[in-house]
Amino acid sequence: MAIGIIQKKERLAFRFDKLGLVIAILVLYGAFVAPFATFRANRIIQGEARAILEALPPPLGYGLLALVVAGAVIAFGRTPRLLRMGVALAALAALALLIGVAADHLTPPDNSFARVSPASGFWVLVFAFSLLLADALTRLNPGPGLRLLVFAGVLVLAGGMLVTGRWDDLSIMKEYANRAELFWTEAGRHVTLALGSLGAATVVGLPLGILCHRVERLRAGVLNVLNAIQTIPSIALFGILIAPLGWVAANVPGAAAIGIRGIGAAPAFVALFLYSLLPVVANTVVGLAGVPHAATDAARGIGMTDRQRLVAIEFPLAFPVILTGIRIVLVQNIGLATIAALIGGGGFGVFVFQGVGQTAMDLVLLGAIPTVVLAFTAAIVLDALIEMTMPNRSRGNAA
């Protein structure tokens, strides 16, 4: 019995976290193996990789290494959740600040041609500590308000770096400075495509979903058609729409005047609208089907009409599931709107494809990073809203 107690104490003395082991490996790889920053004499030539101690002044370099190693140790063990969240936030803040310092440190004075970019080690460290932060938040199981507060803090940190000019020497910011006006124009087009197609799909999809729920014979046919549309690759669907919309523009009076053409925003908008219909319609059907029969029977028993039951009972109970479909659509459309640049639809894809054509990775990032931030923001905000609207305020995932 004594031997068993000793063995149990030995097991308790050394406890490591399985996910933390992966995070620790990523952190050590990003800090000691992969380069932290890339220096290029201009935006075209091949870059020179620089490790942390080469990219930063020695005190800051050793300080960052000490912080990330401490983070790896904390991630590896079964440490308190608040400590894991705190070290993750501290490491992310340090990385955000020091990548700007690295750009300033590596750029020669009065040299407007040199380019400094975050290298693979920086991105691996950001991913690893973001994963640690997400893991800590999941274990803390906070309410939606606290999650939004943490995310808002991350956005404020990034905004502070931008406003104070800490990142101005980074290559991506130099690309932005050369295209600031175009960037905000394309940002407006990107958001308009994503939100506009979502709005149109919601206006059409909600009544169609209600109709499919009420008329069972209609349900299978509509959902099968919408499923078939989802299987068409986005570029192919954009191409398919060019011919009919071109014909409409040429033969329907006033169509061209309102922007309907074979290329441009019109086919992109229609394609995104078609892709959006399935999640909205399907989740409306599932949400309404999941309304407890006892609730509808009670409403019927007190004399409510079909319309009154739908508005006052069924739709509010189904709303979290319907909102889940809208979340899927919005995140999907933010990503797919990038492809619209191939047919002249604008959006952040303009920078992505220009960067690919010019072999300029920082120009690609100028389009890709805002797209990811928009999609991530939409997902987090709508996830919180879904949880807030669930009748029992449960913290499980919506169906």
CSV table of C-alpha atoms in Angstrom, one decimal:
chain,number,residue,atom,x,y,z
A,1,MET,CA,0.0,0.0,0.0
A,2,ALA,CA,2.9,2.3,0.9
A,3,ILE,CA,4.5,1.6,-2.5
A,4,GLY,CA,1.2,2.4,-4.2
A,5,ILE,CA,1.0,5.8,-2.5
A,6,ILE,CA,4.6,6.6,-3.4
A,7,GLN,CA,4.0,5.7,-7.1
A,8,LYS,CA,0.8,7.9,-7.1
A,9,LYS,CA,2.7,10.8,-5.7
A,10,GLU,CA,5.4,10.4,-8.3
A,11,ARG,CA,2.8,10.4,-11.0
A,12,LEU,CA,1.2,13.6,-9.6
A,13,ALA,CA,4.6,15.3,-9.3
A,14,PHE,CA,5.1,15.1,-13.1
A,15,ARG,CA,2.1,16.0,-15.1
A,16,PHE,CA,2.3,17.4,-18.6
A,17,ASP,CA,-0.3,18.7,-20.9
A,18,LYS,CA,-0.6,16.9,-24.3
A,19,LEU,CA,-1.6,20.0,-26.2
A,20,GLY,CA,0.9,21.9,-24.2
A,21,LEU,CA,3.6,19.6,-25.5
A,22,VAL,CA,2.7,20.4,-29.1
A,23,ILE,CA,2.7,24.1,-28.2
A,24,ALA,CA,6.1,23.9,-26.5
A,25,ILE,CA,7.6,22.2,-29.5
A,26,LEU,CA,6.2,24.9,-31.8
A,27,VAL,CA,7.5,27.6,-29.6
A,28,LEU,CA,11.0,26.2,-29.4
A,29,TYR,CA,11.1,25.6,-33.1
A,30,GLY,CA,9.9,29.2,-33.8
A,31,ALA,CA,12.4,30.7,-31.4
A,32,PHE,CA,15.5,28.7,-32.1
A,33,VAL,CA,15.2,27.0,-35.5
A,34,ALA,CA,13.1,29.1,-37.8
A,35,PRO,CA,14.1,32.7,-38.8
A,36,PHE,CA,12.3,35.6,-37.0
A,37,ALA,CA,12.5,38.2,-39.8
A,38,THR,CA,13.5,38.5,-43.4
A,39,PHE,CA,15.6,41.4,-44.8
A,40,ARG,CA,15.6,42.3,-48.4
A,41,ALA,CA,17.5,45.2,-50.1
A,42,ASN,CA,14.4,45.8,-52.1
A,43,ARG,CA,10.9,44.3,-52.6
A,44,ILE,CA,11.9,42.0,-55.5
A,45,ILE,CA,15.2,40.2,-54.6
A,46,GLN,CA,15.5,37.1,-52.4
A,47,GLY,CA,15.5,37.9,-48.7
A,48,GLU,CA,18.1,37.1,-46.0
A,49,ALA,CA,16.8,35.2,-43.0
A,50,ARG,CA,17.6,36.6,-39.5
A,51,ALA,CA,17.2,34.8,-36.2
A,52,ILE,CA,15.8,36.6,-33.1
A,53,LEU,CA,19.2,37.6,-31.8
A,54,GLU,CA,20.2,38.9,-35.3
A,55,ALA,CA,17.0,40.8,-35.8
A,56,LEU,CA,16.7,42.5,-32.4
A,57,PRO,CA,19.1,44.5,-30.2
A,58,PRO,CA,20.7,42.0,-27.8
A,59,PRO,CA,18.8,43.0,-24.6
A,60,LEU,CA,15.5,42.7,-26.4
A,61,GLY,CA,16.5,39.5,-28.2
A,62,TYR,CA,17.5,37.7,-25.0
A,63,GLY,CA,14.4,39.1,-23.3
A,64,LEU,CA,12.1,37.7,-26.0
A,65,LEU,CA,13.9,34.3,-25.9
A,66,ALA,CA,13.5,34.2,-22.1
A,67,LEU,CA,9.8,35.0,-22.4
A,68,VAL,CA,9.0,32.4,-25.1
A,69,VAL,CA,11.0,29.7,-23.2
A,70,ALA,CA,9.1,30.5,-20.1
A,71,GLY,CA,5.9,30.3,-22.1
A,72,ALA,CA,6.9,26.9,-23.5
A,73,VAL,CA,7.6,25.6,-20.0
A,74,ILE,CA,4.2,26.9,-18.7
A,75,ALA,CA,2.4,25.4,-21.7
A,76,PHE,CA,4.1,22.0,-21.3
A,77,GLY,CA,3.0,21.5,-17.7
A,78,ARG,CA,-0.5,21.4,-16.1
A,79,THR,CA,-0.3,25.0,-15.0
A,80,PRO,CA,-3.2,27.2,-13.8
A,81,ARG,CA,-5.4,28.4,-16.6
A,82,LEU,CA,-5.1,32.1,-15.8
A,83,LEU,CA,-1.3,31.8,-15.9
A,84,ARG,CA,-1.5,30.2,-19.3
A,85,MET,CA,-3.7,32.9,-20.6
A,86,GLY,CA,-1.5,35.6,-19.1
A,87,VAL,CA,1.7,34.3,-20.6
A,88,ALA,CA,0.0,33.9,-23.9
A,89,LEU,CA,-1.2,37.5,-24.0
A,90,ALA,CA,2.2,38.7,-22.8
A,91,ALA,CA,4.0,36.8,-25.5
A,92,LEU,CA,1.7,38.0,-28.2
A,93,ALA,CA,2.1,41.6,-27.1
A,94,ALA,CA,5.8,41.2,-27.1
A,95,LEU,CA,5.9,39.7,-30.5
A,96,ALA,CA,3.6,42.5,-31.9
A,97,LEU,CA,5.9,45.1,-30.4
A,98,LEU,CA,9.3,43.5,-31.3
A,99,ILE,CA,8.6,42.7,-34.9
A,100,GLY,CA,8.3,46.4,-35.4
A,101,VAL,CA,11.5,47.0,-33.5
A,102,ALA,CA,13.2,44.4,-35.7
A,103,ALA,CA,12.1,46.2,-38.8
A,104,ASP,CA,13.6,49.5,-37.5
A,105,HIS,CA,16.8,47.7,-36.3
A,106,LEU,CA,17.4,46.0,-39.6
A,107,THR,CA,16.5,48.8,-42.0
A,108,PRO,CA,19.5,51.0,-42.8
A,109,PRO,CA,19.0,54.8,-42.1
A,110,ASP,CA,17.5,56.8,-44.9
A,111,ASN,CA,16.9,53.7,-47.0
A,112,SER,CA,13.4,53.6,-48.5
A,113,PHE,CA,14.1,50.5,-50.7
A,114,ALA,CA,14.9,48.0,-47.9
A,115,ARG,CA,12.1,45.6,-46.9
A,116,VAL,CA,11.8,43.7,-43.6
A,117,SER,CA,9.1,41.1,-43.2
A,118,PRO,CA,8.1,38.7,-40.5
A,119,ALA,CA,9.6,35.3,-41.2
A,120,SER,CA,8.3,31.8,-40.5
A,121,GLY,CA,9.5,31.8,-36.9
A,122,PHE,CA,7.5,34.8,-36.1
A,123,TRP,CA,4.3,33.3,-37.5
A,124,VAL,CA,5.0,30.0,-35.8
A,125,LEU,CA,5.3,31.8,-32.4
A,126,VAL,CA,2.1,33.8,-33.1
A,127,PHE,CA,0.3,30.6,-33.9
A,128,ALA,CA,1.6,28.7,-30.9
A,129,PHE,CA,0.7,31.4,-28.4
A,130,SER,CA,-2.6,32.1,-30.0
A,131,LEU,CA,-3.3,28.3,-29.6
A,132,LEU,CA,-2.2,28.6,-26.0
A,133,LEU,CA,-4.6,31.5,-25.4
A,134,ALA,CA,-7.5,29.7,-27.1
A,135,ASP,CA,-6.8,26.6,-25.0
A,136,ALA,CA,-6.8,28.6,-21.8
A,137,LEU,CA,-10.0,30.4,-22.7
A,138,THR,CA,-11.7,27.1,-23.5
A,139,ARG,CA,-10.6,25.6,-20.2
A,140,LEU,CA,-11.8,28.7,-18.3
A,141,ASN,CA,-15.1,28.4,-20.2
A,142,PRO,CA,-15.9,32.1,-20.0
A,143,GLY,CA,-19.1,33.7,-21.0
A,144,PRO,CA,-19.5,35.4,-24.4
A,145,GLY,CA,-18.9,38.8,-22.9
A,146,LEU,CA,-15.5,37.9,-21.5
A,147,ARG,CA,-14.5,36.3,-24.8
A,148,LEU,CA,-15.5,39.5,-26.7
A,149,LEU,CA,-13.5,41.5,-24.2
A,150,VAL,CA,-10.3,39.4,-24.7
A,151,PHE,CA,-10.7,39.6,-28.4
A,152,ALA,CA,-11.3,43.4,-28.3
A,153,GLY,CA,-8.1,43.7,-26.2
A,154,VAL,CA,-6.2,41.9,-29.0
A,155,LEU,CA,-7.7,44.2,-31.6
A,156,VAL,CA,-6.8,47.3,-29.5
A,157,LEU,CA,-3.2,46.0,-29.2
A,158,ALA,CA,-3.0,45.7,-33.0
A,159,GLY,CA,-4.7,49.0,-33.5
A,160,GLY,CA,-2.2,50.7,-31.1
A,161,MET,CA,0.7,49.3,-33.1
A,162,LEU,CA,-0.7,50.8,-36.3
A,163,VAL,CA,-1.7,54.2,-34.8
A,164,THR,CA,1.6,54.7,-33.0
A,165,GLY,CA,3.6,53.7,-36.1
A,166,ARG,CA,5.4,50.8,-34.5
A,167,TRP,CA,5.0,48.7,-37.6
A,168,ASP,CA,5.7,51.5,-40.2
A,169,ASP,CA,9.1,50.0,-41.2
A,170,LEU,CA,7.6,46.6,-42.0
A,171,SER,CA,7.3,45.8,-45.6
A,172,ILE,CA,3.6,45.2,-45.5
A,173,MET,CA,3.0,48.7,-44.1
A,174,LYS,CA,5.2,50.2,-46.9
A,175,GLU,CA,3.0,48.4,-49.4
A,176,TYR,CA,0.0,49.8,-47.7
A,177,ALA,CA,1.5,53.3,-47.7
A,178,ASN,CA,1.9,53.1,-51.5
A,179,ARG,CA,-1.7,52.0,-51.9
A,180,ALA,CA,-3.6,53.5,-49.0
A,181,GLU,CA,-6.5,55.0,-51.0
A,182,LEU,CA,-6.9,51.9,-53.2
A,183,PHE,CA,-6.8,49.7,-50.0
A,184,TRP,CA,-9.8,51.4,-48.5
A,185,THR,CA,-11.7,51.4,-51.8
A,186,GLU,CA,-11.2,47.6,-52.1
A,187,ALA,CA,-12.0,47.1,-48.5
A,188,GLY,CA,-15.4,48.8,-49.0
A,189,ARG,CA,-16.0,46.6,-52.1
A,190,HIS,CA,-15.0,43.5,-50.2
A,191,VAL,CA,-17.4,44.2,-47.2
A,192,THR,CA,-20.2,45.3,-49.6
A,193,LEU,CA,-19.9,42.0,-51.5
A,194,ALA,CA,-19.9,39.9,-48.3
A,195,LEU,CA,-22.6,41.7,-46.4
A,196,GLY,CA,-24.8,42.5,-49.5
A,197,SER,CA,-24.9,38.9,-50.6
A,198,LEU,CA,-25.6,37.8,-47.0
A,199,GLY,CA,-28.5,40.3,-46.8
A,200,ALA,CA,-30.0,39.1,-50.0
A,201,ALA,CA,-29.7,35.5,-49.1
A,202,THR,CA,-31.3,36.1,-45.7
A,203,VAL,CA,-34.2,38.0,-47.3
A,204,VAL,CA,-34.8,35.1,-49.7
A,205,GLY,CA,-33.6,32.2,-47.6
A,206,LEU,CA,-35.7,32.7,-44.5
A,207,PRO,CA,-39.1,32.6,-46.2
A,208,LEU,CA,-37.9,29.8,-48.4
A,209,GLY,CA,-36.7,27.8,-45.3
A,210,ILE,CA,-40.1,28.4,-43.6
A,211,LEU,CA,-41.9,27.2,-46.7
A,212,CYS,CA,-39.7,24.1,-46.9
A,213,HIS,CA,-40.4,23.4,-43.3
A,214,ARG,CA,-44.1,23.7,-43.8
A,215,VAL,CA,-44.3,21.9,-47.2
A,216,GLU,CA,-42.4,18.6,-46.8
A,217,ARG,CA,-42.7,17.8,-50.5
A,218,LEU,CA,-40.9,21.0,-51.4
A,219,ARG,CA,-38.1,20.5,-48.9
A,220,ALA,CA,-36.1,17.7,-50.6
A,221,GLY,CA,-36.1,19.3,-54.1
A,222,VAL,CA,-35.0,22.8,-52.9
A,223,LEU,CA,-32.3,21.5,-50.6
A,224,ASN,CA,-31.0,19.1,-53.4
A,225,VAL,CA,-30.7,22.0,-55.8
A,226,LEU,CA,-28.9,24.2,-53.3
A,227,ASN,CA,-26.6,21.3,-52.4
A,228,ALA,CA,-25.8,21.0,-56.1
A,229,ILE,CA,-24.9,24.7,-56.3
A,230,GLN,CA,-22.5,24.2,-53.4
A,231,THR,CA,-20.6,21.6,-55.3
A,232,ILE,CA,-19.6,24.0,-58.1
A,233,PRO,CA,-16.1,25.5,-57.6
A,234,SER,CA,-16.2,29.2,-57.0
A,235,ILE,CA,-14.1,30.2,-60.0
A,236,ALA,CA,-16.2,27.9,-62.2
A,237,LEU,CA,-19.5,29.5,-61.0
A,238,PHE,CA,-18.1,33.0,-61.6
A,239,GLY,CA,-17.3,31.9,-65.2
A,240,ILE,CA,-20.7,30.3,-65.7
A,241,LEU,CA,-22.4,33.6,-64.7
A,242,ILE,CA,-20.4,35.8,-67.1
A,243,ALA,CA,-22.4,34.8,-70.2
A,244,PRO,CA,-26.0,35.1,-68.9
A,245,LEU,CA,-25.3,38.4,-67.1
A,246,GLY,CA,-23.5,39.7,-70.2
A,247,TRP,CA,-26.7,38.9,-72.2
A,248,VAL,CA,-28.8,40.6,-69.5
A,249,ALA,CA,-26.6,43.7,-69.7
A,250,ALA,CA,-26.9,43.8,-73.5
A,251,ASN,CA,-30.6,43.1,-73.9
A,252,VAL,CA,-32.4,44.4,-70.8
A,253,PRO,CA,-32.9,48.2,-70.7
A,254,GLY,CA,-31.3,49.8,-67.7
A,255,ALA,CA,-29.4,46.7,-66.6
A,256,ALA,CA,-26.0,48.0,-67.5
A,257,ALA,CA,-26.8,51.3,-65.9
A,258,ILE,CA,-27.2,49.7,-62.4
A,259,GLY,CA,-24.0,47.7,-62.7
A,260,ILE,CA,-25.1,44.4,-64.2
A,261,ARG,CA,-22.4,43.2,-66.5
A,262,GLY,CA,-20.7,39.9,-67.5
A,263,ILE,CA,-17.7,40.7,-65.4
A,264,GLY,CA,-17.2,42.8,-62.3
A,265,ALA,CA,-19.2,42.9,-59.1
A,266,ALA,CA,-22.5,41.5,-60.5
A,267,PRO,CA,-21.4,37.9,-61.2
A,268,ALA,CA,-19.5,37.9,-57.9
A,269,PHE,CA,-22.5,39.1,-56.0
A,270,VAL,CA,-24.8,36.5,-57.7
A,271,ALA,CA,-22.4,33.7,-57.0
A,272,LEU,CA,-22.0,34.6,-53.3
A,273,PHE,CA,-25.8,34.9,-53.0
A,274,LEU,CA,-26.2,31.4,-54.5
A,275,TYR,CA,-23.6,29.9,-52.2
A,276,SER,CA,-25.3,31.6,-49.2
A,277,LEU,CA,-28.7,30.1,-49.7
A,278,LEU,CA,-28.0,26.6,-48.5
A,279,PRO,CA,-26.8,27.4,-45.0
A,280,VAL,CA,-29.6,29.9,-44.5
A,281,VAL,CA,-32.4,27.7,-45.8
A,282,ALA,CA,-31.1,24.5,-44.2
A,283,ASN,CA,-30.6,26.0,-40.8
A,284,THR,CA,-34.0,27.6,-40.9
A,285,VAL,CA,-35.5,24.2,-41.6
A,286,VAL,CA,-33.5,22.5,-38.9
A,287,GLY,CA,-34.2,25.3,-36.4
A,288,LEU,CA,-37.9,25.2,-36.9
A,289,ALA,CA,-38.0,21.4,-36.8
A,290,GLY,CA,-36.2,21.5,-33.4
A,291,VAL,CA,-38.9,23.6,-31.8
A,292,PRO,CA,-40.5,21.5,-29.0
A,293,HIS,CA,-43.9,20.2,-29.9
A,294,ALA,CA,-45.1,21.0,-26.4
A,295,ALA,CA,-44.5,24.7,-27.1
A,296,THR,CA,-46.4,24.7,-30.4
A,297,ASP,CA,-49.2,22.6,-28.9
A,298,ALA,CA,-49.5,25.1,-26.0
A,299,ALA,CA,-49.7,28.0,-28.4
A,300,ARG,CA,-52.3,26.3,-30.5
A,301,GLY,CA,-54.2,25.5,-27.3
A,302,ILE,CA,-54.5,29.2,-26.4
A,303,GLY,CA,-55.8,30.0,-29.8
A,304,MET,CA,-52.8,31.3,-31.6
A,305,THR,CA,-52.9,31.3,-35.4
A,306,ASP,CA,-50.1,29.8,-37.5
A,307,ARG,CA,-48.6,33.2,-38.1
A,308,GLN,CA,-48.7,34.1,-34.4
A,309,ARG,CA,-47.1,30.8,-33.5
A,310,LEU,CA,-44.4,31.4,-36.1
A,311,VAL,CA,-43.6,34.9,-35.0
A,312,ALA,CA,-44.0,34.6,-31.2
A,313,ILE,CA,-42.9,31.0,-30.5
A,314,GLU,CA,-41.2,29.1,-33.3
A,315,PHE,CA,-39.0,31.7,-34.8
A,316,PRO,CA,-37.5,33.0,-31.4
A,317,LEU,CA,-36.8,29.4,-30.4
A,318,ALA,CA,-35.2,28.6,-33.8
A,319,PHE,CA,-33.3,31.9,-34.0
A,320,PRO,CA,-29.9,30.6,-32.5
A,321,VAL,CA,-29.8,27.8,-35.1
A,322,ILE,CA,-30.8,30.3,-37.9
A,323,LEU,CA,-28.1,32.7,-36.7
A,324,THR,CA,-25.6,29.8,-36.9
A,325,GLY,CA,-26.4,29.5,-40.6
A,326,ILE,CA,-25.9,33.3,-41.0
A,327,ARG,CA,-22.5,33.0,-39.2
A,328,ILE,CA,-21.5,30.3,-41.6
A,329,VAL,CA,-22.5,32.4,-44.6
A,330,LEU,CA,-20.7,35.5,-43.5
A,331,VAL,CA,-17.4,33.8,-42.8
A,332,GLN,CA,-17.7,31.9,-46.0
A,333,ASN,CA,-18.5,35.0,-48.0
A,334,ILE,CA,-15.7,37.0,-46.6
A,335,GLY,CA,-13.3,34.4,-47.8
A,336,LEU,CA,-14.9,33.8,-51.2
A,337,ALA,CA,-15.1,37.5,-52.0
A,338,THR,CA,-11.3,37.4,-52.4
A,339,ILE,CA,-11.8,35.3,-55.6
A,340,ALA,CA,-14.0,38.0,-57.0
A,341,ALA,CA,-10.9,40.0,-58.0
A,342,LEU,CA,-10.3,37.4,-60.8
A,343,ILE,CA,-13.4,38.7,-62.7
A,344,GLY,CA,-13.0,42.4,-61.8
A,345,GLY,CA,-15.2,42.3,-58.7
A,346,GLY,CA,-12.6,44.0,-56.5
A,347,GLY,CA,-12.0,43.3,-52.9
A,348,PHE,CA,-8.9,42.3,-51.0
A,349,GLY,CA,-8.2,39.7,-53.7
A,350,VAL,CA,-6.9,42.5,-55.9
A,351,PHE,CA,-3.7,42.7,-53.7
A,352,VAL,CA,-3.5,38.9,-53.3
A,353,PHE,CA,-3.4,38.3,-57.1
A,354,GLN,CA,-1.2,41.3,-57.7
A,355,GLY,CA,1.3,40.0,-55.2
A,356,VAL,CA,1.2,36.5,-56.7
A,357,GLY,CA,1.9,38.0,-60.1
A,358,GLN,CA,4.7,40.1,-58.9
A,359,THR,CA,6.1,37.5,-56.5
A,360,ALA,CA,5.7,40.0,-53.7
A,361,MET,CA,4.6,38.1,-50.6
A,362,ASP,CA,4.0,41.3,-48.6
A,363,LEU,CA,1.5,42.4,-51.2
A,364,VAL,CA,-0.2,39.1,-50.8
A,365,LEU,CA,-0.4,39.6,-47.1
A,366,LEU,CA,-1.8,43.1,-47.5
A,367,GLY,CA,-4.9,41.3,-49.0
A,368,ALA,CA,-4.8,38.1,-47.0
A,369,ILE,CA,-4.4,39.5,-43.4
A,370,PRO,CA,-7.4,41.8,-43.5
A,371,THR,CA,-9.5,39.0,-45.0
A,372,VAL,CA,-8.5,36.7,-42.1
A,373,VAL,CA,-9.1,39.4,-39.5
A,374,LEU,CA,-12.6,40.1,-40.9
A,375,ALA,CA,-13.6,36.5,-41.0
A,376,PHE,CA,-12.2,35.8,-37.5
A,377,THR,CA,-14.0,38.9,-36.1
A,378,ALA,CA,-17.3,37.9,-37.7
A,379,ALA,CA,-17.0,34.3,-36.3
A,380,ILE,CA,-16.2,35.4,-32.7
A,381,VAL,CA,-18.9,38.1,-32.6
A,382,LEU,CA,-21.6,35.9,-34.0
A,383,ASP,CA,-20.6,32.9,-31.9
A,384,ALA,CA,-21.0,35.2,-28.8
A,385,LEU,CA,-24.3,36.5,-30.1
A,386,ILE,CA,-25.6,32.9,-30.8
A,387,GLU,CA,-24.7,31.9,-27.2
A,388,MET,CA,-26.5,35.0,-25.8
A,389,THR,CA,-29.7,34.2,-27.8
A,390,MET,CA,-29.9,30.6,-26.8
A,391,PRO,CA,-33.0,30.2,-24.5
A,392,ASN,CA,-31.1,28.3,-21.7
A,393,ARG,CA,-27.9,30.4,-22.2
A,394,SER,CA,-26.0,27.2,-22.4
A,395,ARG,CA,-22.4,27.2,-23.5
A,396,GLY,CA,-22.6,24.3,-25.8
A,397,ASN,CA,-22.3,24.6,-29.5
A,398,ALA,CA,-25.4,25.5,-31.5
A,399,ALA,CA,-26.6,22.8,-33.8
